[in-house]
């Protein structure tokens, strides 16, 4: 199992999920961050975390949350992840250092840039990943 860091940038909340198996659906890993008894950020109360993450919970339930996986091998670029994927499928072909880092965004955050116009979440340019048998996996569904 993995320790997974999950960032919710617009809410200013970073959460560490202490144990997530590779067979766990990404949506379930994210729900652990949103539930009252789930993982909690280090300097935030459970009530404040729930309040700050309420809009992400709505997007997660509606299936409109955008999830990215930080891929360290690609110069700190991000890979789109589908909510229906397992953690193992999301990690396939990616390079993580120490633990996987997921970023959960609202649609309008995907194209965010810094003061110099540099994308905050540059995406990996690649073809679709392959499964263990070499068959091409479908890309995450676009919202």
Short mmCIF file of N, CA, C and O in Angstrom, two decimals, residues 15-16 18 31-41 46 49:
data_model
loop_
_atom_site.label_atom_id
_atom_site.label_comp_id
_atom_site.label_asym_id
_atom_site.label_seq_id
_atom_site.Cartn_x
_atom_site.Cartn_y
_atom_site.Cartn_z
N UNK A 15 -3.58 16.97 2.23
CA UNK A 15 -3.93 15.86 3.11
C UNK A 15 -3.06 14.66 2.76
O UNK A 15 -2.80 14.40 1.58
N UNK A 16 -2.63 13.92 3.77
CA UNK A 16 -1.90 12.67 3.54
C UNK A 16 -2.83 11.52 3.92
O UNK A 16 -3.32 11.45 5.04
N UNK A 18 -2.73 7.89 4.82
CA UNK A 18 -1.62 7.06 5.27
C UNK A 18 -1.48 5.72 4.56
O UNK A 18 -0.37 5.24 4.36
N UNK A 31 -12.24 10.38 -1.31
CA UNK A 31 -13.31 10.45 -0.30
C UNK A 31 -12.75 10.36 1.12
O UNK A 31 -13.30 10.97 2.03
N UNK A 32 -11.66 9.63 1.29
CA UNK A 32 -11.03 9.53 2.62
C UNK A 32 -10.59 10.91 3.10
O UNK A 32 -10.57 11.17 4.31
N UNK A 33 -10.26 11.78 2.18
CA UNK A 33 -9.84 13.15 2.54
C UNK A 33 -11.04 14.02 2.90
O UNK A 33 -10.88 15.02 3.58
N UNK A 34 -12.21 13.65 2.41
CA UNK A 34 -13.40 14.49 2.56
C UNK A 34 -14.29 14.09 3.71
O UNK A 34 -15.15 14.86 4.12
N UNK A 35 -14.13 12.88 4.24
CA UNK A 35 -14.99 12.39 5.30
C UNK A 35 -14.51 12.87 6.67
O UNK A 35 -13.33 13.09 6.88
N UNK A 36 -15.44 12.98 7.58
CA UNK A 36 -15.13 13.47 8.93
C UNK A 36 -14.08 12.62 9.62
O UNK A 36 -13.21 13.14 10.30
N UNK A 37 -14.15 11.31 9.45
CA UNK A 37 -13.20 10.44 10.14
C UNK A 37 -12.06 10.00 9.23
O UNK A 37 -11.29 9.12 9.56
N UNK A 38 -11.95 10.63 8.06
CA UNK A 38 -10.90 10.29 7.11
C UNK A 38 -9.60 10.99 7.45
O UNK A 38 -9.41 11.54 8.54
N UNK A 39 -8.69 11.00 6.50
CA UNK A 39 -7.39 11.65 6.68
C UNK A 39 -7.59 13.15 6.87
O UNK A 39 -8.54 13.73 6.38
N UNK A 40 -6.69 13.77 7.61
CA UNK A 40 -6.81 15.20 7.88
C UNK A 40 -5.46 15.87 7.72
O UNK A 40 -4.43 15.30 8.01
N UNK A 41 -5.51 17.09 7.24
CA UNK A 41 -4.29 17.89 7.10
C UNK A 41 -3.68 18.13 8.47
O UNK A 41 -4.37 18.10 9.49
N UNK A 46 -10.93 19.09 11.76
CA UNK A 46 -11.79 18.31 10.87
C UNK A 46 -12.94 19.17 10.34
O UNK A 46 -13.30 19.10 9.17
N UNK A 49 -11.62 21.65 7.76
CA UNK A 49 -11.27 20.91 6.53
C UNK A 49 -12.54 20.57 5.74
O UNK A 49 -12.60 20.77 4.54
#
